Amino acid sequence: MSNLLTIEDLAEQDIESVVALWRRCGLVREWNDPRADIALARTSPNAAILVARLDGAIVGAVMVGHDGHRGWFYYLGIDPAMQSRGYGRLITEAGEHWLSVRGVAKVMLMVRPDNAAVHAFYESLGYFDQPRTVFAKWLDGRPPTP
Ligand SMILES: CC(C)(COP(=O)(O)OP(=O)(O)OC[C@H]1O[C@@H](n2cnc3c(N)ncnc32)[C@H](O)[C@@H]1OP(=O)(O)O)[C@@H](O)C(=O)NCCC(=O)NCCS
């Protein structure tokens, strides 16, 4: 055992493990289809899914991308059995690096207001709260989701 964390782009054979990881992390909402989200991200040159492995086993993942202006993180999670070991910090820094080398100056992400633990995690990594109201609309005609 090397205890060396590696972070690389998701490969086809990682998809089911990453979806299972995101479910264990509580990141999958009933109105989101993570396989469709992965498939769409993989078609974009401005997006990637970074996968963290420890001795070959997937322990974390994040979807990162930019819209030509800001960078965004989605689905950032570390396996519950492997949290509090610094891996969340490492995968966040890998996502920041992915954006920085593409010329993106700022990264954004959304956290539910009552999720104090995740607020503390991002604050410890230098992130700051920017109070905004997030407006959204499903383009397929679905009604609003929480
Ligand atoms: C949030 C999450 C990614 C953190 O991963 P992790 O591997 O446990 O985090 P780390 O061990 O790298 O912690 C990094 C820093 O955050 C702090 N931190 C992490 N969780 C914390 C908590 N619950 N309360 C306070 N601080 C916390 C750590 O103390 C550490 O600070 P330090 O480096 O100054 O000591 C992980 O808990 C997770 O996957 N949660 C479920 C999914 C989720 O909600 N993701 C966020 C979506 S926006």
Tab-separated table of C-alpha atoms and ligand atoms in Angstrom:
chain	number	residue	atom	x	y	z
A	1	MET	CA	0.000	0.000	0.000
A	2	SER	CA	1.454	3.355	-1.061
A	3	ASN	CA	-1.093	5.799	0.387
A	4	LEU	CA	-0.482	7.877	-2.749
A	5	LEU	CA	-3.564	9.674	-4.001
A	6	THR	CA	-3.703	10.038	-7.783
A	7	ILE	CA	-6.174	12.318	-9.547
A	8	GLU	CA	-6.948	11.740	-13.210
A	9	ASP	CA	-9.694	12.167	-15.783
A	10	LEU	CA	-12.564	9.736	-15.531
A	11	ALA	CA	-12.361	6.754	-17.878
A	12	GLU	CA	-15.341	4.886	-19.328
A	13	GLN	CA	-14.875	1.994	-16.912
A	14	ASP	CA	-15.023	4.370	-13.898
A	15	ILE	CA	-18.564	5.604	-14.563
A	16	GLU	CA	-20.550	3.129	-12.453
A	17	SER	CA	-18.105	3.411	-9.527
A	18	VAL	CA	-18.287	7.206	-9.637
A	19	VAL	CA	-22.099	7.182	-9.717
A	20	ALA	CA	-22.109	4.797	-6.715
A	21	LEU	CA	-19.623	7.058	-4.904
A	22	TRP	CA	-21.776	10.140	-5.509
A	23	ARG	CA	-24.784	8.244	-4.143
A	24	ARG	CA	-22.838	7.264	-1.004
A	25	CYS	CA	-21.877	10.936	-0.599
A	26	GLY	CA	-25.533	12.031	-0.821
A	27	LEU	CA	-24.849	14.100	-3.929
A	28	VAL	CA	-27.451	12.590	-6.261
A	29	ARG	CA	-30.859	14.287	-6.257
A	30	GLU	CA	-33.886	12.437	-7.597
A	31	TRP	CA	-34.317	14.960	-10.425
A	32	ASN	CA	-30.724	14.593	-11.635
A	33	ASP	CA	-29.484	11.670	-13.716
A	34	PRO	CA	-25.761	11.387	-12.897
A	35	ARG	CA	-25.028	9.160	-15.914
A	36	ALA	CA	-26.577	11.749	-18.251
A	37	ASP	CA	-24.663	14.502	-16.429
A	38	ILE	CA	-21.403	12.579	-16.887
A	39	ALA	CA	-22.156	11.891	-20.557
A	40	LEU	CA	-22.846	15.572	-21.260
A	41	ALA	CA	-19.729	16.745	-19.401
A	42	ARG	CA	-17.620	14.284	-21.375
A	43	THR	CA	-18.764	15.826	-24.680
A	44	SER	CA	-17.476	19.259	-23.661
A	45	PRO	CA	-13.882	20.439	-24.063
A	46	ASN	CA	-14.614	22.832	-21.187
A	47	ALA	CA	-15.520	20.181	-18.628
A	48	ALA	CA	-13.983	17.153	-16.970
A	49	ILE	CA	-14.691	14.668	-14.241
A	50	LEU	CA	-11.628	14.209	-12.068
A	51	VAL	CA	-11.352	10.938	-10.178
A	52	ALA	CA	-9.184	10.412	-7.080
A	53	ARG	CA	-7.762	6.956	-6.483
A	54	LEU	CA	-5.913	5.401	-3.592
A	55	ASP	CA	-4.130	2.191	-4.471
A	56	GLY	CA	-6.394	1.873	-7.487
A	57	ALA	CA	-9.678	2.279	-5.576
A	58	ILE	CA	-11.841	5.320	-6.362
A	59	VAL	CA	-12.149	7.468	-3.225
A	60	GLY	CA	-13.395	10.769	-4.638
A	61	ALA	CA	-14.564	12.657	-7.691
A	62	VAL	CA	-15.544	16.115	-8.885
A	63	MET	CA	-17.144	17.509	-12.016
A	64	VAL	CA	-15.346	20.683	-13.068
A	65	GLY	CA	-15.973	22.980	-15.973
A	66	HIS	CA	-16.197	26.544	-17.164
A	67	ASP	CA	-18.682	28.507	-19.224
A	68	GLY	CA	-16.152	30.844	-20.823
A	69	HIS	CA	-16.212	33.134	-17.775
A	70	ARG	CA	-16.342	31.358	-14.413
A	71	GLY	CA	-15.401	27.897	-13.340
A	72	TRP	CA	-17.855	25.639	-11.527
A	73	PHE	CA	-17.623	22.544	-9.360
A	74	TYR	CA	-20.393	19.984	-9.136
A	75	TYR	CA	-20.618	16.573	-7.471
A	76	LEU	CA	-17.484	17.110	-5.344
A	77	GLY	CA	-17.342	14.195	-2.934
A	78	ILE	CA	-15.027	11.942	-0.972
A	79	ASP	CA	-16.147	8.455	0.021
A	80	PRO	CA	-17.658	8.702	3.534
A	81	ALA	CA	-15.249	5.986	4.717
A	82	MET	CA	-12.279	8.047	3.528
A	83	GLN	CA	-13.215	11.555	4.687
A	84	SER	CA	-11.224	13.786	7.085
A	85	ARG	CA	-7.856	12.665	5.653
A	86	GLY	CA	-7.177	15.686	3.463
A	87	TYR	CA	-8.473	14.113	0.240
A	88	GLY	CA	-11.299	16.646	-0.106
A	89	ARG	CA	-8.724	19.418	-0.050
A	90	LEU	CA	-6.593	17.628	-2.656
A	91	ILE	CA	-9.398	17.026	-5.146
A	92	THR	CA	-10.598	20.623	-4.716
A	93	GLU	CA	-7.072	21.868	-5.438
A	94	ALA	CA	-6.901	19.588	-8.498
A	95	GLY	CA	-10.150	21.134	-9.765
A	96	GLU	CA	-8.780	24.633	-9.127
A	97	HIS	CA	-5.624	23.739	-11.070
A	98	TRP	CA	-7.683	22.338	-13.962
A	99	LEU	CA	-9.434	25.719	-14.208
A	100	SER	CA	-6.359	27.904	-13.610
A	101	VAL	CA	-4.373	26.380	-16.460
A	102	ARG	CA	-7.307	27.177	-18.762
A	103	GLY	CA	-7.226	30.857	-17.809
A	104	VAL	CA	-10.234	30.816	-15.498
A	105	ALA	CA	-9.815	33.333	-12.652
A	106	LYS	CA	-12.648	32.370	-10.319
A	107	VAL	CA	-14.431	29.220	-9.291
A	108	MET	CA	-18.001	29.059	-8.016
A	109	LEU	CA	-20.083	26.332	-6.459
A	110	MET	CA	-23.456	25.953	-4.829
A	111	VAL	CA	-24.030	24.594	-1.337
A	112	ARG	CA	-27.399	24.371	0.366
A	113	PRO	CA	-27.696	27.086	3.057
A	114	ASP	CA	-28.210	24.590	5.904
A	115	ASN	CA	-25.153	22.458	5.077
A	116	ALA	CA	-22.870	23.852	7.797
A	117	ALA	CA	-20.273	21.075	7.519
A	118	VAL	CA	-19.653	21.738	3.849
A	119	HIS	CA	-19.585	25.505	4.468
A	120	ALA	CA	-16.797	24.896	7.016
A	121	PHE	CA	-14.923	22.678	4.553
A	122	TYR	CA	-14.903	25.320	1.805
A	123	GLU	CA	-14.106	28.159	4.214
A	124	SER	CA	-11.050	26.232	5.417
A	125	LEU	CA	-9.930	26.114	1.776
A	126	GLY	CA	-10.198	29.904	1.377
A	127	TYR	CA	-13.650	30.062	-0.210
A	128	PHE	CA	-15.998	32.880	0.751
A	129	ASP	CA	-19.768	33.077	0.867
A	130	GLN	CA	-21.289	35.346	-1.781
A	131	PRO	CA	-24.979	35.814	-0.955
A	132	ARG	CA	-26.963	35.585	-4.181
A	133	THR	CA	-30.327	34.268	-5.203
A	134	VAL	CA	-29.897	31.465	-7.697
A	135	PHE	CA	-32.537	31.485	-10.407
A	136	ALA	CA	-33.011	28.359	-12.467
A	137	LYS	CA	-35.321	27.012	-15.154
A	138	TRP	CA	-35.609	23.528	-16.595
A	139	LEU	CA	-35.425	23.835	-20.374
A	140	ASP	CA	-37.399	20.616	-20.899
A	141	GLY	CA	-40.544	22.077	-19.348
A	142	ARG	CA	-40.278	20.377	-15.966
A	143	PRO	CA	-41.742	22.221	-12.979
A	144	PRO	CA	-39.387	23.817	-10.458
A	145	THR	CA	-37.354	21.513	-8.184
A	146	PRO	CA	-36.012	22.431	-4.739
B	1	LIG	C1	-17.092	17.987	1.920
B	1	LIG	C2	-16.109	16.816	1.710
B	1	LIG	C3	-15.744	16.732	0.227
B	1	LIG	C4	-14.854	17.050	2.562
B	1	LIG	O1	-13.925	16.018	2.262
B	1	LIG	P1	-12.828	15.571	3.335
B	1	LIG	O2	-11.892	14.639	2.630
B	1	LIG	O3	-13.489	15.074	4.550
B	1	LIG	O4	-12.126	16.969	3.658
B	1	LIG	P2	-10.601	17.197	4.115
B	1	LIG	O5	-10.205	16.092	5.039
B	1	LIG	O6	-9.761	17.401	2.908
B	1	LIG	O7	-10.746	18.552	4.907
B	1	LIG	C5	-10.193	19.744	4.407
B	1	LIG	C6	-10.406	20.818	5.408
B	1	LIG	O8	-11.812	21.030	5.607
B	1	LIG	C7	-12.120	20.939	6.990
B	1	LIG	N1	-13.377	20.238	7.142
B	1	LIG	C8	-13.797	19.153	6.459
B	1	LIG	N2	-15.011	18.764	6.889
B	1	LIG	C9	-15.336	19.620	7.878
B	1	LIG	C10	-16.445	19.747	8.762
B	1	LIG	N3	-17.475	18.873	8.713
B	1	LIG	N4	-16.455	20.741	9.664
B	1	LIG	C11	-15.418	21.593	9.748
B	1	LIG	N5	-14.323	21.543	8.962
B	1	LIG	C12	-14.295	20.563	8.035
B	1	LIG	C13	-11.019	20.088	7.582
B	1	LIG	O9	-10.848	20.386	8.948
B	1	LIG	C14	-9.817	20.472	6.769
B	1	LIG	O10	-9.227	21.647	7.242
B	1	LIG	P3	-7.644	21.718	7.504
B	1	LIG	O11	-6.989	21.224	6.233
B	1	LIG	O12	-7.421	23.144	7.799
B	1	LIG	O13	-7.414	20.781	8.631
B	1	LIG	C15	-16.752	15.493	2.182
B	1	LIG	O14	-17.198	15.654	3.513
B	1	LIG	C16	-17.915	15.035	1.340
B	1	LIG	O15	-17.723	14.348	0.337
B	1	LIG	N6	-19.144	15.358	1.768
B	1	LIG	C17	-20.349	14.866	1.101
B	1	LIG	C18	-20.526	15.458	-0.271
B	1	LIG	C19	-20.715	16.969	-0.258
B	1	LIG	O16	-21.553	17.488	0.466
B	1	LIG	N7	-19.915	17.647	-1.106
B	1	LIG	C20	-19.981	19.068	-1.297
B	1	LIG	C21	-20.829	19.373	-2.459
B	1	LIG	S1	-20.862	21.105	-2.790
